[in-house]
């Protein structure tokens, strides 16, 4: 049976988080009958949410105490508490827009040109994959972008040039898509927006989730930068307990890395594109 892995002596955002390795039974044992949910269970994939709910049914345990959702849906709930319902592009929308991207236009971001050259012959799916990878690694935060560039600059040529092309290209794809729509480019963009609200001291969490005492992130082997920043925002804006239930094999490494990941200033901030 695993035990909490992450505690710090001085208060910081990491001190609000406990890490468990492959111990989701700990979560399931908290199943109880309650008038309103007291635990928000964040599972990035619908399959994992269904598996947890199935296990509760098999044990004949009530689900009243749990509110199951993915982080992006929670972000939409937080934003819609005070604004009109936020909208975003899905992957199909982005691919359709990228399909119409001309090879060269006067207003095309310079970073796109190398990716669209005959040398790379990058199609819509590749462009979206590159954009998504940069988003997952950095959440488009300026400090992480700068750190990524420092790493790629240390590569030997021609690998350094190729890495720079991919970083610049991912940012350029995001910039171009933002210029094509009034919607958020992705649901992850809504997650960043909600993170900024939380980090800025907005009362939106209390308004939308007044009875939640614990947030549990489950079903992940790694934690992308957008979710790290969202957890950071939750630690800043709330006093809820936060548990990370990680898969065996990665929990120990992430336990050592998480304090550094959470040390980012102004989570949810985006680099000027």
Short mmCIF file of C-alpha atoms in Angstrom, two decimals:
data_model
loop_
_atom_site.label_atom_id
_atom_site.label_comp_id
_atom_site.label_asym_id
_atom_site.label_seq_id
_atom_site.Cartn_x
_atom_site.Cartn_y
_atom_site.Cartn_z
CA UNK A 1 0.00 0.00 0.00
CA UNK A 2 1.41 3.35 -0.98
CA UNK A 3 1.74 6.38 1.22
CA UNK A 4 1.80 10.11 0.44
CA UNK A 5 5.05 10.99 -1.28
CA UNK A 6 5.12 14.79 -1.50
CA UNK A 7 5.26 17.03 1.54
CA UNK A 8 7.34 20.12 2.23
CA UNK A 9 8.37 21.66 5.52
CA UNK A 10 7.62 25.25 4.51
CA UNK A 11 4.26 26.10 3.00
CA UNK A 12 4.22 26.35 -0.75
CA UNK A 13 1.84 25.12 -3.41
CA UNK A 14 3.40 21.65 -3.33
CA UNK A 15 2.57 21.20 0.36
CA UNK A 16 -1.12 20.96 -0.55
CA UNK A 17 -0.53 17.91 -2.75
CA UNK A 18 -0.04 14.25 -1.90
CA UNK A 19 1.11 11.65 -4.42
CA UNK A 20 0.08 7.99 -4.46
CA UNK A 21 1.32 5.25 -6.74
CA UNK A 22 -1.30 2.86 -8.10
CA UNK A 23 -3.53 3.23 -5.03
CA UNK A 24 -6.93 4.17 -6.43
CA UNK A 25 -8.60 1.88 -3.89
CA UNK A 26 -7.85 4.63 -1.41
CA UNK A 27 -10.16 6.85 -3.42
CA UNK A 28 -12.86 4.22 -3.88
CA UNK A 29 -12.96 3.49 -0.16
CA UNK A 30 -14.19 7.04 0.41
CA UNK A 31 -17.43 6.27 -1.43
CA UNK A 32 -20.35 7.36 0.73
CA UNK A 33 -23.88 8.71 0.55
CA UNK A 34 -23.80 12.49 0.63
CA UNK A 35 -26.29 15.18 -0.25
CA UNK A 36 -23.75 16.84 -2.56
CA UNK A 37 -20.35 15.73 -3.89
CA UNK A 38 -17.38 16.41 -1.63
CA UNK A 39 -14.64 15.10 -3.94
CA UNK A 40 -13.91 16.17 -7.49
CA UNK A 41 -12.30 13.31 -9.40
CA UNK A 42 -10.37 14.53 -12.44
CA UNK A 43 -9.72 11.83 -15.03
CA UNK A 44 -8.40 13.08 -18.40
CA UNK A 45 -9.99 10.22 -20.33
CA UNK A 46 -13.63 9.17 -20.34
CA UNK A 47 -12.59 5.51 -20.27
CA UNK A 48 -10.88 5.89 -16.92
CA UNK A 49 -13.86 7.72 -15.44
CA UNK A 50 -16.12 4.89 -16.59
CA UNK A 51 -13.78 2.27 -15.13
CA UNK A 52 -13.87 3.95 -11.73
CA UNK A 53 -17.65 4.20 -11.84
CA UNK A 54 -17.90 0.54 -12.89
CA UNK A 55 -15.71 -0.54 -9.97
CA UNK A 56 -17.98 1.37 -7.59
CA UNK A 57 -21.04 -0.36 -9.03
CA UNK A 58 -19.38 -3.77 -8.73
CA UNK A 59 -18.77 -3.07 -5.05
CA UNK A 60 -22.31 -1.77 -4.63
CA UNK A 61 -20.86 1.50 -3.35
CA UNK A 62 -22.65 4.86 -3.77
CA UNK A 63 -21.20 7.51 -6.06
CA UNK A 64 -22.84 10.53 -4.41
CA UNK A 65 -19.61 11.75 -2.84
CA UNK A 66 -17.84 12.00 -6.19
CA UNK A 67 -18.12 14.43 -9.08
CA UNK A 68 -16.33 12.86 -12.06
CA UNK A 69 -15.00 15.17 -14.78
CA UNK A 70 -11.96 15.99 -16.90
CA UNK A 71 -9.91 19.15 -16.21
CA UNK A 72 -11.15 20.93 -19.33
CA UNK A 73 -14.80 20.44 -18.40
CA UNK A 74 -14.10 21.86 -14.95
CA UNK A 75 -12.47 24.86 -16.61
CA UNK A 76 -15.59 25.40 -18.72
CA UNK A 77 -17.73 25.22 -15.58
CA UNK A 78 -15.55 27.78 -13.80
CA UNK A 79 -15.58 30.17 -16.73
CA UNK A 80 -19.31 29.84 -17.36
CA UNK A 81 -20.05 30.69 -13.73
CA UNK A 82 -19.54 34.37 -14.51
CA UNK A 83 -19.26 34.56 -18.30
CA UNK A 84 -21.29 33.28 -21.19
CA UNK A 85 -20.63 29.64 -22.01
CA UNK A 86 -17.07 29.50 -23.41
CA UNK A 87 -16.51 27.85 -26.76
CA UNK A 88 -13.43 26.27 -28.29
CA UNK A 89 -12.27 24.50 -31.41
CA UNK A 90 -11.96 20.73 -31.32
CA UNK A 91 -9.32 18.75 -33.19
CA UNK A 92 -11.52 18.35 -36.28
CA UNK A 93 -12.07 22.12 -36.40
CA UNK A 94 -8.36 22.80 -36.15
CA UNK A 95 -7.52 20.28 -38.88
CA UNK A 96 -10.14 21.82 -41.16
CA UNK A 97 -8.62 25.26 -40.69
CA UNK A 98 -5.09 23.99 -41.19
CA UNK A 99 -6.21 22.24 -44.37
CA UNK A 100 -6.97 25.68 -45.79
CA UNK A 101 -3.60 27.12 -44.76
CA UNK A 102 -1.90 28.46 -47.91
CA UNK A 103 1.75 27.75 -48.48
CA UNK A 104 2.63 31.45 -48.25
CA UNK A 105 0.70 34.60 -47.44
CA UNK A 106 1.85 38.09 -46.42
CA UNK A 107 0.37 37.71 -42.92
CA UNK A 108 1.66 34.20 -42.34
CA UNK A 109 3.77 33.87 -39.15
CA UNK A 110 7.43 33.43 -40.14
CA UNK A 111 7.76 30.29 -38.03
CA UNK A 112 5.35 28.46 -40.33
CA UNK A 113 7.37 28.86 -43.48
CA UNK A 114 10.08 26.27 -42.64
CA UNK A 115 7.43 23.69 -41.72
CA UNK A 116 5.53 24.27 -44.94
CA UNK A 117 8.63 24.06 -47.13
CA UNK A 118 9.03 21.18 -49.53
CA UNK A 119 11.81 19.90 -47.28
CA UNK A 120 9.37 19.17 -44.45
CA UNK A 121 6.15 18.72 -46.45
CA UNK A 122 4.13 19.04 -43.24
CA UNK A 123 0.39 18.41 -43.55
CA UNK A 124 -2.46 19.48 -41.25
CA UNK A 125 -2.16 16.47 -38.94
CA UNK A 126 1.56 16.98 -38.48
CA UNK A 127 1.07 20.70 -37.84
CA UNK A 128 -1.57 19.96 -35.21
CA UNK A 129 0.64 17.33 -33.59
CA UNK A 130 3.54 19.77 -33.33
CA UNK A 131 1.27 22.48 -31.88
CA UNK A 132 -0.18 20.00 -29.38
CA UNK A 133 3.22 18.76 -28.25
CA UNK A 134 4.46 22.30 -27.59
CA UNK A 135 1.24 23.05 -25.70
CA UNK A 136 1.58 19.88 -23.61
CA UNK A 137 5.23 20.56 -22.73
CA UNK A 138 5.02 24.29 -22.06
CA UNK A 139 1.35 25.36 -21.85
CA UNK A 140 2.68 28.27 -23.93
CA UNK A 141 4.08 29.80 -20.74
CA UNK A 142 6.94 32.21 -21.56
CA UNK A 143 9.28 30.78 -18.91
CA UNK A 144 8.84 27.24 -20.20
CA UNK A 145 9.25 28.35 -23.82
CA UNK A 146 12.50 30.06 -22.84
CA UNK A 147 13.69 26.95 -20.97
CA UNK A 148 12.82 24.76 -23.97
CA UNK A 149 14.80 27.03 -26.27
CA UNK A 150 17.80 26.83 -23.93
CA UNK A 151 17.70 23.07 -24.17
CA UNK A 152 17.35 22.96 -27.95
CA UNK A 153 20.17 25.49 -28.37
CA UNK A 154 22.52 23.02 -26.70
CA UNK A 155 21.91 20.34 -29.32
CA UNK A 156 24.53 19.79 -31.95
CA UNK A 157 23.74 20.95 -35.50
CA UNK A 158 21.72 20.09 -37.50
CA UNK A 159 19.56 18.73 -34.66
CA UNK A 160 19.50 22.16 -32.98
CA UNK A 161 18.18 23.79 -36.15
CA UNK A 162 15.49 21.14 -36.55
CA UNK A 163 14.43 21.47 -32.90
CA UNK A 164 14.21 25.26 -33.26
CA UNK A 165 12.09 24.83 -36.37
CA UNK A 166 9.66 22.62 -34.45
CA UNK A 167 9.39 25.00 -31.48
CA UNK A 168 8.93 28.05 -33.70
CA UNK A 169 6.52 26.12 -35.88
CA UNK A 170 4.34 24.96 -33.01
CA UNK A 171 4.05 28.52 -31.73
CA UNK A 172 3.33 29.80 -35.24
CA UNK A 173 0.53 27.26 -35.78
CA UNK A 174 -1.09 28.38 -32.52
CA UNK A 175 -0.73 32.03 -33.52
CA UNK A 176 -2.23 31.43 -36.95
CA UNK A 177 -5.19 29.50 -35.55
CA UNK A 178 -5.91 32.26 -33.03
CA UNK A 179 -6.14 34.69 -35.91
CA UNK A 180 -8.73 32.54 -37.70
CA UNK A 181 -11.39 32.26 -34.98
CA UNK A 182 -13.07 34.10 -32.14
CA UNK A 183 -13.23 30.83 -30.20
CA UNK A 184 -10.48 29.46 -28.00
CA UNK A 185 -8.08 27.43 -30.14
CA UNK A 186 -8.44 24.39 -27.84
CA UNK A 187 -10.08 23.30 -24.62
CA UNK A 188 -6.62 23.56 -23.11
CA UNK A 189 -6.77 27.30 -23.82
CA UNK A 190 -9.90 27.40 -21.64
CA UNK A 191 -7.95 25.54 -18.95
CA UNK A 192 -5.29 28.28 -19.07
CA UNK A 193 -7.97 30.95 -18.83
CA UNK A 194 -9.50 29.27 -15.78
CA UNK A 195 -6.03 28.87 -14.26
CA UNK A 196 -5.42 32.60 -14.59
CA UNK A 197 -8.74 33.29 -12.89
CA UNK A 198 -7.86 31.02 -9.98
CA UNK A 199 -4.32 32.36 -9.64
CA UNK A 200 -5.66 35.90 -9.71
CA UNK A 201 -7.78 35.37 -6.61
CA UNK A 202 -11.13 35.02 -8.36
CA UNK A 203 -13.93 33.57 -6.19
CA UNK A 204 -15.17 31.47 -9.08
CA UNK A 205 -14.13 28.18 -7.43
CA UNK A 206 -16.18 28.79 -4.29
CA UNK A 207 -19.13 29.88 -6.40
CA UNK A 208 -19.11 26.74 -8.54
CA UNK A 209 -17.76 24.06 -6.17
CA UNK A 210 -18.70 25.17 -2.64
CA UNK A 211 -18.89 21.65 -1.17
CA UNK A 212 -15.72 20.15 -2.68
CA UNK A 213 -13.16 19.30 -0.01
CA UNK A 214 -10.75 17.23 -2.09
CA UNK A 215 -9.58 17.08 -5.71
CA UNK A 216 -8.10 13.82 -7.01
CA UNK A 217 -6.28 13.53 -10.34
CA UNK A 218 -6.34 9.92 -11.52
CA UNK A 219 -5.42 7.76 -14.49
CA UNK A 220 -2.25 9.56 -15.55
CA UNK A 221 1.31 8.36 -16.07
CA UNK A 222 2.59 11.90 -16.62
CA UNK A 223 1.22 15.36 -15.91
CA UNK A 224 1.22 17.75 -18.87
CA UNK A 225 2.10 21.38 -18.19
CA UNK A 226 -1.53 22.61 -18.57
CA UNK A 227 -2.69 20.30 -15.78
CA UNK A 228 0.29 21.20 -13.57
CA UNK A 229 -0.60 24.88 -13.94
CA UNK A 230 -4.26 24.17 -13.18
CA UNK A 231 -3.28 22.33 -9.98
CA UNK A 232 -1.09 25.32 -9.13
CA UNK A 233 -4.10 27.60 -9.58
CA UNK A 234 -6.21 25.35 -7.32
CA UNK A 235 -3.53 25.46 -4.61
CA UNK A 236 -3.45 29.24 -4.84
CA UNK A 237 -7.21 29.80 -4.80
CA UNK A 238 -8.44 27.03 -2.48
CA UNK A 239 -7.62 25.04 0.63
CA UNK A 240 -8.86 21.73 -0.80
CA UNK A 241 -6.74 18.62 -0.39
CA UNK A 242 -5.23 17.48 -3.68
CA UNK A 243 -4.26 13.89 -4.40
CA UNK A 244 -2.42 12.64 -7.45
CA UNK A 245 -2.93 8.95 -8.18
CA UNK A 246 -0.16 8.11 -10.61
CA UNK A 247 0.61 4.89 -12.38
CA UNK A 248 3.43 2.73 -11.01
CA UNK A 249 6.74 3.37 -12.73
CA UNK A 250 6.42 7.16 -13.04
CA UNK A 251 5.22 8.21 -9.59
CA UNK A 252 8.67 8.29 -8.00
CA UNK A 253 10.16 10.44 -10.77
CA UNK A 254 7.22 12.85 -10.81
CA UNK A 255 7.37 13.15 -7.03
CA UNK A 256 10.86 14.58 -7.31
CA UNK A 257 9.97 16.80 -10.27
CA UNK A 258 6.65 18.22 -9.12
CA UNK A 259 7.96 20.99 -6.83
CA UNK A 260 10.00 22.40 -9.72
CA UNK A 261 7.04 22.10 -12.09
CA UNK A 262 4.84 23.98 -9.62
CA UNK A 263 7.41 26.73 -9.09
CA UNK A 264 6.37 28.53 -12.27
CA UNK A 265 5.25 32.11 -11.70
CA UNK A 266 1.81 33.23 -12.86
CA UNK A 267 0.56 29.83 -14.08
CA UNK A 268 -1.67 30.04 -17.10
CA UNK A 269 0.16 33.04 -18.54
CA UNK A 270 0.81 32.80 -22.27
CA UNK A 271 3.81 33.88 -24.26
CA UNK A 272 3.10 36.79 -26.59
CA UNK A 273 2.52 35.19 -29.97
#
